[in-house]
PDB file of C-alpha atoms in Angstrom:
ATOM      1  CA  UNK Y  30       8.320 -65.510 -29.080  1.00 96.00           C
ATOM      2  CA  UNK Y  31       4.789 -65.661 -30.634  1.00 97.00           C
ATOM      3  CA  UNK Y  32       2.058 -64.451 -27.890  1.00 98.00           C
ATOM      4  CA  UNK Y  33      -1.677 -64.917 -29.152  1.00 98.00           C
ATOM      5  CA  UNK Y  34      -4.908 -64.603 -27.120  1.00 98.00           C
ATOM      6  CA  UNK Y  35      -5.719 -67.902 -29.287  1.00 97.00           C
ATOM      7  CA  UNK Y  36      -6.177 -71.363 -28.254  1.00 96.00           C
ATOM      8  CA  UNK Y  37      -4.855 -71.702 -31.835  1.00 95.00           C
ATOM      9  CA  UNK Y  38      -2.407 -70.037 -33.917  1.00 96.00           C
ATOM     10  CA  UNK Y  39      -3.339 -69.628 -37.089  1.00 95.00           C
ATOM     11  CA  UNK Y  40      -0.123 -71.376 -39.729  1.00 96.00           C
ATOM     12  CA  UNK Y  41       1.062 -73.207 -37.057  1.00 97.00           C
ATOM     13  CA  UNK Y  42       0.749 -76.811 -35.440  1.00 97.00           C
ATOM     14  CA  UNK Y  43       0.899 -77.160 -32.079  1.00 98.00           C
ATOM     15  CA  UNK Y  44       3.906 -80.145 -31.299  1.00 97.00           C
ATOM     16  CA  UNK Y  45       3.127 -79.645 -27.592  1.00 98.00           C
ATOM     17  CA  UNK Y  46       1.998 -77.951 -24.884  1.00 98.00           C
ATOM     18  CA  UNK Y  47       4.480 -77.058 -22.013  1.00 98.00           C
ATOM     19  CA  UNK Y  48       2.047 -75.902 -19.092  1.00 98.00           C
ATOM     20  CA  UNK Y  49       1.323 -72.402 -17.565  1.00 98.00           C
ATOM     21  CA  UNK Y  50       3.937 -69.758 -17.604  1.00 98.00           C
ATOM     22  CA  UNK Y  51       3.480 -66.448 -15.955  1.00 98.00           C
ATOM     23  CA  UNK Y  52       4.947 -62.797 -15.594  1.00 97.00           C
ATOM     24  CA  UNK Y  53       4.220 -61.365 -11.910  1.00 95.00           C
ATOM     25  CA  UNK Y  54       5.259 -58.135 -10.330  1.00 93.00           C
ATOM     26  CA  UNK Y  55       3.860 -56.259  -7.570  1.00 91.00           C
ATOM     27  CA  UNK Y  56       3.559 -51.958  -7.343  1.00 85.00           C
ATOM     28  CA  UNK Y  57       2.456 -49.682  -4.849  1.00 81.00           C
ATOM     29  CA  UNK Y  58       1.596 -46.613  -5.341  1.00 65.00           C
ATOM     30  CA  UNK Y  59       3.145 -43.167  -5.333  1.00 59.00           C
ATOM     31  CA  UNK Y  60       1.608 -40.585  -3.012  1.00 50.00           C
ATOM     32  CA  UNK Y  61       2.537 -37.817  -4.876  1.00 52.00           C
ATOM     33  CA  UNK Y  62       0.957 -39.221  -8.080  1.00 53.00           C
ATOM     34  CA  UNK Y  63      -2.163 -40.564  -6.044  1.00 53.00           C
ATOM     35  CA  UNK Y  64      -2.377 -37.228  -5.247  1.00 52.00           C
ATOM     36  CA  UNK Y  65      -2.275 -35.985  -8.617  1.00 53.00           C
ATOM     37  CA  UNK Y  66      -4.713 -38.901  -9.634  1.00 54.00           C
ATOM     38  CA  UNK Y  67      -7.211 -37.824  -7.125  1.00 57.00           C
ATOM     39  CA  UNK Y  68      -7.827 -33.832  -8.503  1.00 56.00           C
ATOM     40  CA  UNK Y  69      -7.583 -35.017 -11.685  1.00 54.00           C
ATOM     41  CA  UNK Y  70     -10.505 -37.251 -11.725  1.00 60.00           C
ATOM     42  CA  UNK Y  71     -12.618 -34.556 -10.210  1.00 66.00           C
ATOM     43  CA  UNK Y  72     -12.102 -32.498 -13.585  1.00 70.00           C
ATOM     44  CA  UNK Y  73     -12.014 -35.164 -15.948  1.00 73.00           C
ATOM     45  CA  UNK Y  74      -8.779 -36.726 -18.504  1.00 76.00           C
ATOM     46  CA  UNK Y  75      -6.602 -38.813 -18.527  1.00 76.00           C
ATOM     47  CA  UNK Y  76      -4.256 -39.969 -15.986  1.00 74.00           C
ATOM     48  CA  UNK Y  77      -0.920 -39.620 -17.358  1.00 81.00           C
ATOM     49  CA  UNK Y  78       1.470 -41.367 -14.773  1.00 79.00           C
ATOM     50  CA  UNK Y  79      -1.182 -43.827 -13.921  1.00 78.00           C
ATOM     51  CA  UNK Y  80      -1.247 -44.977 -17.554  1.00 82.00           C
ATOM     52  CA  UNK Y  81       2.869 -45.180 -18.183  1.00 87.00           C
ATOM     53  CA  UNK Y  82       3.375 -46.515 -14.679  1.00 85.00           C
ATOM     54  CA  UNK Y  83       0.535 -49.362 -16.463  1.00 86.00           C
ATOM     55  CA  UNK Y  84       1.932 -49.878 -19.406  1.00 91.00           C
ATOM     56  CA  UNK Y  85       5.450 -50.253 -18.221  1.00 92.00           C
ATOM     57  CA  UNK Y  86       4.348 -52.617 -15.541  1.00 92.00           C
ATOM     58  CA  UNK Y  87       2.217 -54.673 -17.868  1.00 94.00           C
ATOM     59  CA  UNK Y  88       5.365 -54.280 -20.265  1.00 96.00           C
ATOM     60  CA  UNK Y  89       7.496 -56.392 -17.454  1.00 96.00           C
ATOM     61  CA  UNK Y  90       5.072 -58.936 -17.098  1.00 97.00           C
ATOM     62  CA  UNK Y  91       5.008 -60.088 -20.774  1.00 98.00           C
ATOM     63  CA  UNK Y  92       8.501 -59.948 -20.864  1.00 98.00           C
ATOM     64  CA  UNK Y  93       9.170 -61.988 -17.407  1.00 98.00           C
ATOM     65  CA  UNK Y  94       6.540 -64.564 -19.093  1.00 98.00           C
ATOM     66  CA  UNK Y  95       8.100 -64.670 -22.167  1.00 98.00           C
ATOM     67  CA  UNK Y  96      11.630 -65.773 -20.060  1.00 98.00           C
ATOM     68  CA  UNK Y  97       9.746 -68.330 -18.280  1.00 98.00           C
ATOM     69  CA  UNK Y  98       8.083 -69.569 -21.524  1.00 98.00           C
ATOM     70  CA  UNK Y  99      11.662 -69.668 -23.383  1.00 98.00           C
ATOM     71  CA  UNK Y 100      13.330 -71.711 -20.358  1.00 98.00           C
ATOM     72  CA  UNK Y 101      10.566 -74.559 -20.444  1.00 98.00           C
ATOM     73  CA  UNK Y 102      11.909 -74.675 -24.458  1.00 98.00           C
ATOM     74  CA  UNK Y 103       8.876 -72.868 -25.823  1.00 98.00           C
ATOM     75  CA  UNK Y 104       8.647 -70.583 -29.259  1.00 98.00           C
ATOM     76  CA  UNK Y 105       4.888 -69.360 -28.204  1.00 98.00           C
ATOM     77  CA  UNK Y 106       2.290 -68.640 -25.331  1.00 98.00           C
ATOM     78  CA  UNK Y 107      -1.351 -69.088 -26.685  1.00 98.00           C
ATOM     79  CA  UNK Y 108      -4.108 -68.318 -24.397  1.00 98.00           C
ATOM     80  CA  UNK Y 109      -2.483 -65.038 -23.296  1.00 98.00           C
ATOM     81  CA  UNK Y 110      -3.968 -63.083 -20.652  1.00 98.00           C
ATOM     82  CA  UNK Y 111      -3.538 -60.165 -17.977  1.00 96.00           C
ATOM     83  CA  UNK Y 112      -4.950 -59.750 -14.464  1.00 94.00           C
ATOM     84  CA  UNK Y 113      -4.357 -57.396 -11.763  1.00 89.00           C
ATOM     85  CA  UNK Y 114      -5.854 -56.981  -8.266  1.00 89.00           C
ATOM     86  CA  UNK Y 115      -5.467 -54.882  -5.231  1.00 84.00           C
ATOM     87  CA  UNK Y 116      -3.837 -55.567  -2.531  1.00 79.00           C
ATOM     88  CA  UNK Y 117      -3.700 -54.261   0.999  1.00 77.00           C
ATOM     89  CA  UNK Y 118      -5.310 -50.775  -0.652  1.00 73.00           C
ATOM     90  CA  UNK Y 119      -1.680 -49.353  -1.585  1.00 79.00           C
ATOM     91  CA  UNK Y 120      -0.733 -51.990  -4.007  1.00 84.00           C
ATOM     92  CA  UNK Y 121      -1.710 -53.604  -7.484  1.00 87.00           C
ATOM     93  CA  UNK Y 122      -0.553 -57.074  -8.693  1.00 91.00           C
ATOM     94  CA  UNK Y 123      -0.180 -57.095 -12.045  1.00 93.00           C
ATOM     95  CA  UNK Y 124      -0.326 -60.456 -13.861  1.00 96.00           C
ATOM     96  CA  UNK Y 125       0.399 -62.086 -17.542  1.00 97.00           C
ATOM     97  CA  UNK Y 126      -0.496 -65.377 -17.904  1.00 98.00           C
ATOM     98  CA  UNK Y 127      -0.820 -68.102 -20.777  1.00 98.00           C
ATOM     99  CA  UNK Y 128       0.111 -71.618 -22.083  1.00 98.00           C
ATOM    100  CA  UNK Y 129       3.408 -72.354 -22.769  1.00 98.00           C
ATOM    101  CA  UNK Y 130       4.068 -74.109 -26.561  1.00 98.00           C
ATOM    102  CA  UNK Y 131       5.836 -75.376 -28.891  1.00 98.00           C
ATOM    103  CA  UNK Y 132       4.675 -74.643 -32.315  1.00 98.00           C
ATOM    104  CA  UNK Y 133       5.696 -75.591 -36.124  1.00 97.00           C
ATOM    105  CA  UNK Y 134       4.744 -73.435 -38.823  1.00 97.00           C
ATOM    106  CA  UNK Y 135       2.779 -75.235 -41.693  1.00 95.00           C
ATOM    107  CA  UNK Y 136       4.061 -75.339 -45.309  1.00 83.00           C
ATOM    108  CA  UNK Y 137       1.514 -74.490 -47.369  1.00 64.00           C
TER     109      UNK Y 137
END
């Protein structure tokens, strides 16, 4: 599966355009790392667990897009995107988002 930021993908023609697809998963938080989270960022550095519990979660969401993507018969999502929001103050939606295509490479 070819995922591009694009509106275009650069070798290939677009044959058609399948609709929005998105990845979705919701996360609350763990105390004891909120905890940790909190006296960290009042010396400074990185966040450790914050940024692995991001990366896996934002991980899922291309991969759950992806699945969507491949059941509507696509081989590439162009105007790929995340988003995330709060919700309720204890949890984060995470989001992945894009166009659903099907694309032919170009002979040269």
């Amino acid at each position: 599966m070819i995922v591009s930021t694009s509106h275009e993908l650069a070798g290939y023609r677009i044959d058609s355009v399948l609709g929005p697809v998105f990845g979705l998963t919701v996360r609350s938080r763990n105390a004891f790392s909120q905890a940790g989270a909190g006296l960290k960022s009042m010396f400074g550095g990185e966040l450790k667990g914050m940024t692995k519990n991001l990366e896996e979660s934002r991980q899922q969401v291309i991969e759950r897009m992806e699945a969507r993507a491949e059941e509507l018969g696509a081989n590439a999502v162009i105007a790929f995107r995340f988003d995330t929001s709060e919700m309720g103050g204890d949890w984060t939606e995470i989001c992945a988002y894009g166009t659903a295509v099907v694309a032919t490479p170009v002979s040269g």
